[in-house]
């Protein structure tokens, strides 16, 4: 009981000490543990032990609040994780992948019709929201499929660092059929993000830029900005397919997109939209 009282008393003094020193719990705990380790074990009393325990608990709590449990796992060395944690991660990864592929299996079958559909959707969106960039790509004979193929095929895994990519995929998993319905808007917003740079590039430089985008240092906040822009596009067009349907399968009036033969339903948000009247 005396030890418990000492523990809680030292926990309270820990808060006041940290506030007085104007340092975070992690820094205070590190300095104390280092000092504690330098002392002889025989000189330690229950107050020392209680204070060390309190500070260690606060340090762990502070770290968890800062990066989250998933963040701690991402930063960990896989070889240092226990087998049960590895098994949990493997199970989570398997079922997350199964959920993703369940809605986009047609991306990875013969002729990849799903990938072509998403590329066409991105093209139509681009002509609606950034016509200058769309015209520049056409003037340079750069097909939108050449730009977006890797993005769609790898779900932006080769363009965005892993911690930021987890945030992006998390949103797409949370959305209903997110990788099928919401991801085209992400790709369109991603392309528009570099619009000012791309519009002044010739074809050769444009291809090189697309292959090595300046996103190596992207953080979660950058992806959240991208997702916000994609959500705005989704809000504008997802429930108004007529905006996109008028251009189905064309790069402009009467000009077909090579290799694409898409029906109007490919650009609709759901099957129920098939009952809506078609324009003359």
Coordinates of C-alpha atoms in Angstrom, one line a residue:
X1 CA 0.0 0.0 0.0
X2 CA 2.8 2.4 0.9
X3 CA 4.4 1.6 -2.5
X4 CA 1.1 2.4 -4.3
X5 CA 0.8 5.7 -2.5
X6 CA 4.4 6.5 -3.4
X7 CA 3.6 5.7 -7.0
X8 CA 0.6 8.0 -7.3
X9 CA 2.4 10.8 -5.4
X10 CA 5.4 10.6 -7.7
X11 CA 3.1 10.5 -10.7
X12 CA 1.5 13.8 -9.6
X13 CA 4.9 15.3 -9.0
X14 CA 6.0 14.2 -12.5
X15 CA 3.3 16.4 -14.1
X16 CA 4.4 19.5 -12.1
X17 CA 8.1 18.9 -12.8
X18 CA 7.5 18.5 -16.5
X19 CA 5.4 21.7 -16.6
X20 CA 8.0 23.6 -14.6
X21 CA 10.9 22.4 -16.8
X22 CA 8.9 23.2 -20.0
X23 CA 9.8 19.9 -21.6
X24 CA 7.7 17.0 -22.9
X25 CA 7.1 13.8 -21.0
X26 CA 9.4 11.9 -23.3
X27 CA 12.4 14.1 -22.7
X28 CA 11.8 14.2 -18.9
X29 CA 11.5 10.4 -18.8
X30 CA 14.6 9.8 -20.9
X31 CA 16.7 12.1 -18.7
X32 CA 15.4 10.5 -15.5
X33 CA 15.9 6.9 -16.6
X34 CA 19.4 7.7 -17.7
X35 CA 20.1 9.2 -14.3
X36 CA 18.5 6.3 -12.6
X37 CA 20.6 3.8 -14.5
X38 CA 23.8 5.5 -13.4
X39 CA 23.0 5.0 -9.7
X40 CA 23.8 1.9 -7.6
X41 CA 20.9 -0.5 -7.3
X42 CA 21.4 -0.6 -3.5
X43 CA 20.7 3.1 -3.3
X44 CA 17.3 2.9 -4.9
X45 CA 14.3 3.2 -2.7
X46 CA 10.6 2.6 -3.4
X47 CA 10.1 6.3 -4.4
X48 CA 12.8 6.0 -7.1
X49 CA 11.3 2.9 -8.5
X50 CA 7.8 4.3 -8.4
X51 CA 8.9 7.5 -10.1
X52 CA 10.7 5.5 -12.8
X53 CA 7.6 3.4 -13.4
X54 CA 5.4 6.5 -13.6
X55 CA 7.6 8.2 -16.1
X56 CA 8.0 5.2 -18.2
X57 CA 4.3 4.8 -18.4
X58 CA 3.8 8.5 -19.3
X59 CA 6.6 8.2 -21.9
X60 CA 4.9 5.3 -23.6
X61 CA 1.5 7.0 -23.5
X62 CA 3.0 10.2 -25.0
X63 CA 4.6 8.3 -27.8
X64 CA 1.4 6.4 -28.6
X65 CA -0.6 9.6 -28.7
X66 CA 2.0 11.2 -31.1
X67 CA 2.2 8.5 -33.7
X68 CA -0.5 6.0 -32.9
X69 CA -0.2 2.2 -32.6
X70 CA 0.0 1.7 -36.4
X71 CA 2.7 4.4 -36.6
X72 CA 4.7 2.5 -34.0
X73 CA 4.5 -0.7 -36.0
X74 CA 5.4 1.1 -39.2
X75 CA 8.5 2.5 -37.5
X76 CA 9.5 -0.9 -36.0
X77 CA 12.1 -3.3 -37.2
X78 CA 10.2 -6.3 -38.5
X79 CA 12.8 -8.7 -37.1
X80 CA 12.2 -7.3 -33.6
X81 CA 8.5 -7.9 -33.6
X82 CA 7.1 -11.0 -31.8
X83 CA 5.5 -13.8 -33.8
X84 CA 2.0 -13.0 -32.6
X85 CA 2.3 -9.4 -33.9
X86 CA 3.6 -10.6 -37.2
X87 CA 0.7 -13.0 -37.5
X88 CA -1.8 -10.2 -36.8
X89 CA -0.2 -8.0 -39.4
X90 CA -0.2 -10.7 -42.0
X91 CA -3.8 -11.5 -41.4
X92 CA -4.8 -7.8 -41.5
X93 CA -2.8 -7.3 -44.7
X94 CA -4.4 -10.4 -46.4
X95 CA -8.0 -9.4 -45.6
X96 CA -7.4 -5.7 -46.5
X97 CA -5.9 -6.8 -49.9
X98 CA -8.8 -9.2 -50.4
X99 CA -11.3 -6.3 -49.7
X100 CA -9.4 -4.1 -52.2
X101 CA -9.2 -6.7 -55.0
X102 CA -12.8 -7.7 -54.5
X103 CA -13.9 -4.4 -56.2
X104 CA -11.2 -4.0 -58.8
X105 CA -10.5 -7.6 -59.9
X106 CA -11.1 -6.4 -63.5
X107 CA -8.0 -4.3 -63.3
X108 CA -5.9 -7.5 -63.4
X109 CA -7.6 -9.8 -65.9
X110 CA -7.1 -10.1 -69.6
X111 CA -7.1 -6.7 -71.4
X112 CA -7.5 -5.0 -68.0
X113 CA -11.0 -3.5 -68.8
X114 CA -11.2 -2.0 -65.3
X115 CA -8.0 -0.1 -65.6
X116 CA -9.1 1.3 -69.0
X117 CA -12.4 2.3 -67.5
X118 CA -10.7 4.3 -64.7
X119 CA -8.3 5.9 -67.1
X120 CA -11.2 7.1 -69.3
X121 CA -13.0 8.5 -66.2
X122 CA -9.8 10.4 -65.3
X123 CA -9.7 11.8 -68.8
X124 CA -13.3 13.0 -68.8
X125 CA -12.8 14.5 -65.3
X126 CA -9.7 16.3 -66.5
X127 CA -11.5 17.8 -69.5
X128 CA -14.1 19.1 -67.1
X129 CA -11.9 20.5 -64.3
X130 CA -8.6 21.4 -66.2
X131 CA -9.3 21.8 -69.9
X132 CA -6.0 23.6 -70.5
X133 CA -4.0 20.7 -69.2
X134 CA -6.1 18.2 -71.2
X135 CA -5.5 20.2 -74.4
X136 CA -1.8 20.4 -73.7
X137 CA -1.5 16.7 -73.3
X138 CA -3.4 16.2 -76.5
X139 CA -1.2 18.7 -78.3
X140 CA 1.9 16.8 -77.2
X141 CA 0.3 13.5 -78.3
X142 CA 0.4 12.2 -74.7
X143 CA -2.5 9.8 -74.0
X144 CA -4.0 9.9 -70.5
X145 CA -3.5 6.2 -70.3
X146 CA 0.3 6.7 -70.6
X147 CA 0.1 9.1 -67.6
X148 CA -2.2 7.1 -65.3
X149 CA -1.4 3.5 -66.1
X150 CA 1.1 3.0 -63.3
X151 CA -1.0 5.0 -60.9
X152 CA -4.1 2.9 -61.4
X153 CA -2.2 -0.4 -61.8
X154 CA -0.3 0.1 -58.5
X155 CA -2.8 2.2 -56.7
X156 CA -0.3 5.0 -56.4
X157 CA 2.0 2.8 -54.3
X158 CA 5.0 3.8 -56.5
X159 CA 4.3 7.5 -56.2
X160 CA 3.5 8.1 -52.6
X161 CA 5.7 7.1 -49.5
X162 CA 4.3 4.2 -47.4
X163 CA 3.1 6.2 -44.3
X164 CA 1.2 8.6 -46.6
X165 CA 0.0 5.8 -48.8
X166 CA -1.6 4.1 -45.8
X167 CA -3.7 7.2 -45.2
X168 CA -4.8 7.3 -48.8
X169 CA -5.7 3.6 -48.9
X170 CA -7.5 3.8 -45.6
X171 CA -9.9 6.4 -47.1
X172 CA -10.4 4.3 -50.2
X173 CA -11.1 1.2 -48.1
X174 CA -13.5 3.2 -45.9
X175 CA -15.5 4.5 -48.9
X176 CA -18.0 2.1 -50.4
X177 CA -16.2 0.5 -53.3
X178 CA -13.6 3.2 -52.8
X179 CA -11.0 1.9 -55.2
X180 CA -13.6 1.6 -58.0
X181 CA -15.7 4.7 -57.4
X182 CA -13.5 7.2 -55.5
X183 CA -10.0 6.4 -56.7
X184 CA -10.6 7.9 -60.2
X185 CA -11.2 11.2 -58.5
X186 CA -8.0 10.8 -56.5
X187 CA -6.1 10.2 -59.7
X188 CA -7.7 13.3 -61.4
X189 CA -6.9 15.5 -58.3
X190 CA -3.3 14.0 -58.3
X191 CA -2.8 15.0 -62.0
X192 CA -4.3 18.5 -61.5
X193 CA -2.0 19.0 -58.5
X194 CA 0.9 19.2 -61.0
X195 CA -1.0 21.1 -63.7
X196 CA 1.1 24.3 -63.6
X197 CA 4.3 22.3 -64.1
X198 CA 2.9 19.9 -66.8
X199 CA 1.3 22.6 -69.0
X200 CA 4.7 24.1 -69.9
X201 CA 6.5 20.8 -70.6
X202 CA 7.2 19.2 -74.0
X203 CA 6.3 15.5 -74.3
X204 CA 9.7 14.1 -73.5
X205 CA 10.1 16.1 -70.3
X206 CA 6.5 15.4 -69.4
X207 CA 7.1 11.6 -69.5
X208 CA 10.2 11.9 -67.4
X209 CA 8.4 14.0 -64.9
X210 CA 5.5 11.6 -64.6
X211 CA 8.0 8.7 -64.0
X212 CA 9.7 10.5 -61.1
X213 CA 7.2 12.8 -59.4
X214 CA 8.4 15.1 -56.6
X215 CA 6.4 13.2 -54.0
X216 CA 9.2 11.4 -52.2
X217 CA 8.8 13.6 -49.1
X218 CA 5.0 13.7 -49.0
X219 CA 3.5 13.5 -45.6
X220 CA 0.1 12.5 -44.3
X221 CA -1.0 16.2 -44.5
X222 CA -0.2 16.2 -48.2
X223 CA -2.3 13.2 -48.9
X224 CA -5.2 14.7 -46.8
X225 CA -5.1 17.8 -49.0
X226 CA -5.2 15.5 -52.1
X227 CA -8.1 13.5 -50.6
X228 CA -10.0 16.8 -49.9
X229 CA -9.6 17.9 -53.5
X230 CA -10.7 14.4 -54.7
X231 CA -13.8 14.6 -52.4
X232 CA -14.8 17.9 -54.0
X233 CA -14.6 16.4 -57.4
X234 CA -16.5 13.3 -56.2
X235 CA -19.3 15.6 -54.8
X236 CA -19.6 17.5 -58.0
X237 CA -19.6 14.6 -60.5
X238 CA -20.4 11.3 -58.7
X239 CA -24.2 12.0 -58.5
X240 CA -24.2 13.9 -61.9
X241 CA -23.0 11.4 -64.4
X242 CA -24.5 13.4 -67.3
X243 CA -21.5 15.8 -66.9
X244 CA -19.2 13.0 -67.9
X245 CA -21.5 10.8 -70.1
X246 CA -21.7 13.4 -72.8
X247 CA -18.0 12.7 -73.6
X248 CA -18.0 8.9 -73.2
X249 CA -15.3 7.2 -75.2
X250 CA -14.0 10.4 -76.9
X251 CA -11.1 12.8 -76.5
X252 CA -13.3 15.5 -78.0
X253 CA -16.1 15.8 -80.5
X254 CA -16.0 12.7 -82.7
X255 CA -12.5 11.6 -81.7
X256 CA -12.4 8.1 -80.0
X257 CA -10.0 7.2 -77.3
X258 CA -7.7 4.5 -78.7
X259 CA -8.5 1.1 -77.3
X260 CA -11.6 2.2 -75.4
X261 CA -15.1 1.2 -76.1
X262 CA -17.0 2.2 -72.9
X263 CA -20.7 2.3 -72.3
X264 CA -22.4 5.1 -70.5
X265 CA -22.8 2.8 -67.5
X266 CA -19.1 2.7 -67.0
X267 CA -19.2 6.3 -65.8
X268 CA -22.3 6.0 -63.6
X269 CA -22.0 5.8 -59.8
X270 CA -24.2 2.7 -59.5
X271 CA -26.5 0.4 -61.5
X272 CA -29.6 2.4 -60.5
X273 CA -28.4 5.2 -62.7
X274 CA -29.2 3.0 -65.8
X275 CA -32.8 3.9 -65.3
X276 CA -32.2 7.7 -65.7
X277 CA -33.2 9.2 -69.1
X278 CA -30.4 9.5 -71.7
X279 CA -29.8 12.7 -73.5
X280 CA -30.9 12.9 -77.2

